[in-house]
PDB file of C-alpha atoms and ligand atoms in Angstrom:
ATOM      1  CA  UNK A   1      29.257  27.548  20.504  1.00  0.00           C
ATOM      2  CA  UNK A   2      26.691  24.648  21.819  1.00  0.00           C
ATOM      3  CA  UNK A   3      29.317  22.010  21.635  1.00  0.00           C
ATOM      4  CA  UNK A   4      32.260  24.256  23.467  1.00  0.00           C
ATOM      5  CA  UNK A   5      34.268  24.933  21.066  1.00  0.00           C
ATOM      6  CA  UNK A   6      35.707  28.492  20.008  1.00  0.00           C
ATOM      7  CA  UNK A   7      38.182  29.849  17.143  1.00  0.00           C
ATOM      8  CA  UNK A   8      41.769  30.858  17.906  1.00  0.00           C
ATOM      9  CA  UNK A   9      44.865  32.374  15.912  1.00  0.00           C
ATOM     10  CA  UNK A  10      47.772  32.333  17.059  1.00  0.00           C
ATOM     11  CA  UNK A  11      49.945  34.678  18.755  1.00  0.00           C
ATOM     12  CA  UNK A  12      53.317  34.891  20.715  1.00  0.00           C
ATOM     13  CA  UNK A  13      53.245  31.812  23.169  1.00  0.00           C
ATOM     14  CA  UNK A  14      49.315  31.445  23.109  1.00  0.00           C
ATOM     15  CA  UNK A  15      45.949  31.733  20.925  1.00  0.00           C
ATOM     16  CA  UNK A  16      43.711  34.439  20.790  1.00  0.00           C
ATOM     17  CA  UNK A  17      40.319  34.446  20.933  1.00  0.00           C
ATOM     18  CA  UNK A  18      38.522  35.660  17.570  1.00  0.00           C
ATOM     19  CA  UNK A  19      36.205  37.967  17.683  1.00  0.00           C
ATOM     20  CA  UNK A  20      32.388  37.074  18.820  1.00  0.00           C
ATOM     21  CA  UNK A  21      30.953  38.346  15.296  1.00  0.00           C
ATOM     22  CA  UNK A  22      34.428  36.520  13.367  1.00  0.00           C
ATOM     23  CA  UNK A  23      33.766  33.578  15.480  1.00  0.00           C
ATOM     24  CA  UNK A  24      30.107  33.217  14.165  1.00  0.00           C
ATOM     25  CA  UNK A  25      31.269  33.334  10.733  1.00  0.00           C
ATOM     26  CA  UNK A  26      34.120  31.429  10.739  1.00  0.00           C
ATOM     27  CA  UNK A  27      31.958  28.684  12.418  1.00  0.00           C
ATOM     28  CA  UNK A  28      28.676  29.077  10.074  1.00  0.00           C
ATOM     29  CA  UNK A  29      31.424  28.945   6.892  1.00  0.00           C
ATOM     30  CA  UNK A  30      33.226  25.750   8.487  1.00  0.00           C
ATOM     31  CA  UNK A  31      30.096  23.672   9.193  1.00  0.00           C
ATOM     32  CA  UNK A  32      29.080  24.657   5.397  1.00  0.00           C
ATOM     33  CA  UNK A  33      32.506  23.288   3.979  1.00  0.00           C
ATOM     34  CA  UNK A  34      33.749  26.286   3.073  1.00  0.00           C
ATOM     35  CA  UNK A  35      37.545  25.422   1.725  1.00  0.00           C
ATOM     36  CA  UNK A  36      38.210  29.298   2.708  1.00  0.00           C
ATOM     37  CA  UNK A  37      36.172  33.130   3.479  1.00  0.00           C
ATOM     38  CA  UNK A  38      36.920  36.498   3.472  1.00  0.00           C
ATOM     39  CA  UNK A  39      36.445  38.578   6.864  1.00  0.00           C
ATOM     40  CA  UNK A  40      36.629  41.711   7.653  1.00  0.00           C
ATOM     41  CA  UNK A  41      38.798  42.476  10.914  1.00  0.00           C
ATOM     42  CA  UNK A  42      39.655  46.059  12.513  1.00  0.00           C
ATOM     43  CA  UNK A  43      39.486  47.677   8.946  1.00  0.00           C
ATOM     44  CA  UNK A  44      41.939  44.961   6.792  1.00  0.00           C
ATOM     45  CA  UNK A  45      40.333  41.954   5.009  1.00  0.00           C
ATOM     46  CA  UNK A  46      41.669  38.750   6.257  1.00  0.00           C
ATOM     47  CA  UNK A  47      41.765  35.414   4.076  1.00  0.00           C
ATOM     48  CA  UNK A  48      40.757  32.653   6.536  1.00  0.00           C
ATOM     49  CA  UNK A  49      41.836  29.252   5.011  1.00  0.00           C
ATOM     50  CA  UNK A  50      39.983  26.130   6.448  1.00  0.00           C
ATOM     51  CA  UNK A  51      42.271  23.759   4.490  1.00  0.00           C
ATOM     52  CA  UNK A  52      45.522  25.019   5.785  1.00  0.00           C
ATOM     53  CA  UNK A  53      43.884  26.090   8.954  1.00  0.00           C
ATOM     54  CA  UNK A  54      45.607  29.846   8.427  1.00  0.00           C
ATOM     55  CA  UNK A  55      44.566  33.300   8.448  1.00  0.00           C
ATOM     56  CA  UNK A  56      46.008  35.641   6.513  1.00  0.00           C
ATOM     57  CA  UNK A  57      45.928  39.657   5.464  1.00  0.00           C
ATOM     58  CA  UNK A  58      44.769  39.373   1.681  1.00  0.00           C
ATOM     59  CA  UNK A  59      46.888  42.061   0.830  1.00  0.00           C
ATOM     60  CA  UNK A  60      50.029  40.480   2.293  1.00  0.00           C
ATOM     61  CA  UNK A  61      49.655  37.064   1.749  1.00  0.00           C
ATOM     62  CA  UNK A  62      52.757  35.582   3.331  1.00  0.00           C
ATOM     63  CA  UNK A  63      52.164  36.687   6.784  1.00  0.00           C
ATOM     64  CA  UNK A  64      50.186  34.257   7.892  1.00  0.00           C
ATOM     65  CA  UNK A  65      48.911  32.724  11.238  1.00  0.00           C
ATOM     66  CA  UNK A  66      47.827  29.481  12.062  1.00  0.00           C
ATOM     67  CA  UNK A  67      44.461  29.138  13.443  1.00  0.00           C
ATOM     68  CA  UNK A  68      42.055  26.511  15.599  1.00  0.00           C
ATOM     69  CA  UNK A  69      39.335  25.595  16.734  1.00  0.00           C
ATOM     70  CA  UNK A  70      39.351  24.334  20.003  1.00  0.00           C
ATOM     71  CA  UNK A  71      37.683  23.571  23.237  1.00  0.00           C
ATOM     72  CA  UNK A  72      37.261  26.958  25.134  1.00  0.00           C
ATOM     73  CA  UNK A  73      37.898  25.928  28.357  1.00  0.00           C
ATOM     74  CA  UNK A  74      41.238  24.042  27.797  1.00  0.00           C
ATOM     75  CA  UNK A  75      42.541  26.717  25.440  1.00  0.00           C
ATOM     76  CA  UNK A  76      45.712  28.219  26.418  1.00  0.00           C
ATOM     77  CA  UNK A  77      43.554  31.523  25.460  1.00  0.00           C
ATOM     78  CA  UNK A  78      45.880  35.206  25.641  1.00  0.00           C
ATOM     79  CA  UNK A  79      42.477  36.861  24.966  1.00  0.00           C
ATOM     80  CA  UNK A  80      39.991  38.016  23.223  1.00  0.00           C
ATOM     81  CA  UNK A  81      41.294  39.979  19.756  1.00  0.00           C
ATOM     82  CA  UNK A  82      43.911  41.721  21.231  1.00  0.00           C
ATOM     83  CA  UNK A  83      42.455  42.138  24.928  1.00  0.00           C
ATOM     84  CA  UNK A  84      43.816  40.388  27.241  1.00  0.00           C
ATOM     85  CA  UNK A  85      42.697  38.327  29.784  1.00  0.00           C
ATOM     86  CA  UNK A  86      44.301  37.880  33.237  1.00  0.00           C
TER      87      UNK A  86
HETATM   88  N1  LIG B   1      41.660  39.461  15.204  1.00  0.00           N
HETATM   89  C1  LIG B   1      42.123  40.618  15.758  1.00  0.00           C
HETATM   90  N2  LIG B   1      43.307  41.174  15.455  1.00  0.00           N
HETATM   91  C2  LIG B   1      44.079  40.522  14.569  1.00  0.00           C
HETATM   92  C3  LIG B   1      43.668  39.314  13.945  1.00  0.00           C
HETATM   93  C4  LIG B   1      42.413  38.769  14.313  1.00  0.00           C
HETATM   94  N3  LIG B   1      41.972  37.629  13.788  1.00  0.00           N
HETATM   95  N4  LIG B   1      44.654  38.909  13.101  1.00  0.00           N
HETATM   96  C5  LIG B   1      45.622  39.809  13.200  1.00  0.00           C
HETATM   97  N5  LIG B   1      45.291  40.797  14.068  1.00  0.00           N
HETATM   98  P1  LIG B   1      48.962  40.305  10.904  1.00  0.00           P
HETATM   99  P2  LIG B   1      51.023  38.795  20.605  1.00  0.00           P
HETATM  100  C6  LIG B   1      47.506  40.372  17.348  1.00  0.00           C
HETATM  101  C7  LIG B   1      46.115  41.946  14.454  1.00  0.00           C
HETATM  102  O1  LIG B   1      48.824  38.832  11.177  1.00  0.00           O
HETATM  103  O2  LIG B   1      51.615  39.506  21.805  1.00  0.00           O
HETATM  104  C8  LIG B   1      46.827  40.165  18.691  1.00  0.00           C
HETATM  105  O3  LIG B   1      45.433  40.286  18.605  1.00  0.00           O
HETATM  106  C9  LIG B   1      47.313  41.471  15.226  1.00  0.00           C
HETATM  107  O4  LIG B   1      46.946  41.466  16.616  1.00  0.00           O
HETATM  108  O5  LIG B   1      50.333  40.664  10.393  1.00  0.00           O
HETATM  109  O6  LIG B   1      51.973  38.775  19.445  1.00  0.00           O
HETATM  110  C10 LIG B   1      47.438  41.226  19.567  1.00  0.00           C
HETATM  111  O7  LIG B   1      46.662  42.395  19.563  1.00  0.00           O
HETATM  112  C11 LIG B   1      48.382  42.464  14.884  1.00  0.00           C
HETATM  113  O8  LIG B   1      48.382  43.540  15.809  1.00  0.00           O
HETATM  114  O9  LIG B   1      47.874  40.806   9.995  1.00  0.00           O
HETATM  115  O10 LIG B   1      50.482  37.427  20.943  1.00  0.00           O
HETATM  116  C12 LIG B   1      48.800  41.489  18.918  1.00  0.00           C
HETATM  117  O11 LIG B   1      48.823  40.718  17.699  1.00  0.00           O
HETATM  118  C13 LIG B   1      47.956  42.998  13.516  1.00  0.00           C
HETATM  119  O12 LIG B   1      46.615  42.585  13.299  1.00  0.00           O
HETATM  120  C14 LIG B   1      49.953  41.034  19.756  1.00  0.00           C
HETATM  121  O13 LIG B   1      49.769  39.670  20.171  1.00  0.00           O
HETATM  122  C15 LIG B   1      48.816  42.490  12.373  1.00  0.00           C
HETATM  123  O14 LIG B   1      48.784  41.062  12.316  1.00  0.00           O
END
């Protein structure tokens, strides 16, 4: 976004990137106060929680991942939903 910064959730050892249509509404939702949203991603809906800073499956609740929003350039990023980057 204009000031830099980008979401993440977490993976093994490193963040992922969100997806660039998640990322939009993750960060229209956040800048609204949103306390949480629903999203759609790769066919299951996710519960993103802005108070706990946590994404989860809705229909499995306690998985859950943490989740940022962070500076892109200093991110420790794996990649982009699931594709890697060098
Ligand atoms: N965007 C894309 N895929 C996701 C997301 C998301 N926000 N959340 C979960 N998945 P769970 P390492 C991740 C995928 O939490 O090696 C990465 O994107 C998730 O993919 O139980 O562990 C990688 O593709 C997982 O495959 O709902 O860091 C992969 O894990 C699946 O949904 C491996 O990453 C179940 O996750």
């Amino acid at each position: 976004f204009e000031d830099g910064y980008q979401w993440f959730y977490e993976g093994v050892n490193g963040w992922w990137q969100y997806d660039p249509r998640t990322s939009i509404e993750l960060e229209q939702s956040y800048k609204n106060d949103q306390p949480w949203i629903e999203v759609l991603i790769a066919g299951f809906l996710y519960v993103i929680d802005f108070k706990n800073m946590v994404q989860m499956r809705r229909a499995n609740p306690t998985r859950r991942r943490r989740i940022k929003r962070d500076i892109v350039t200093i991110a420790d990023k794996k990649g982009i939903a699931g594709i890697r980057v060098a």
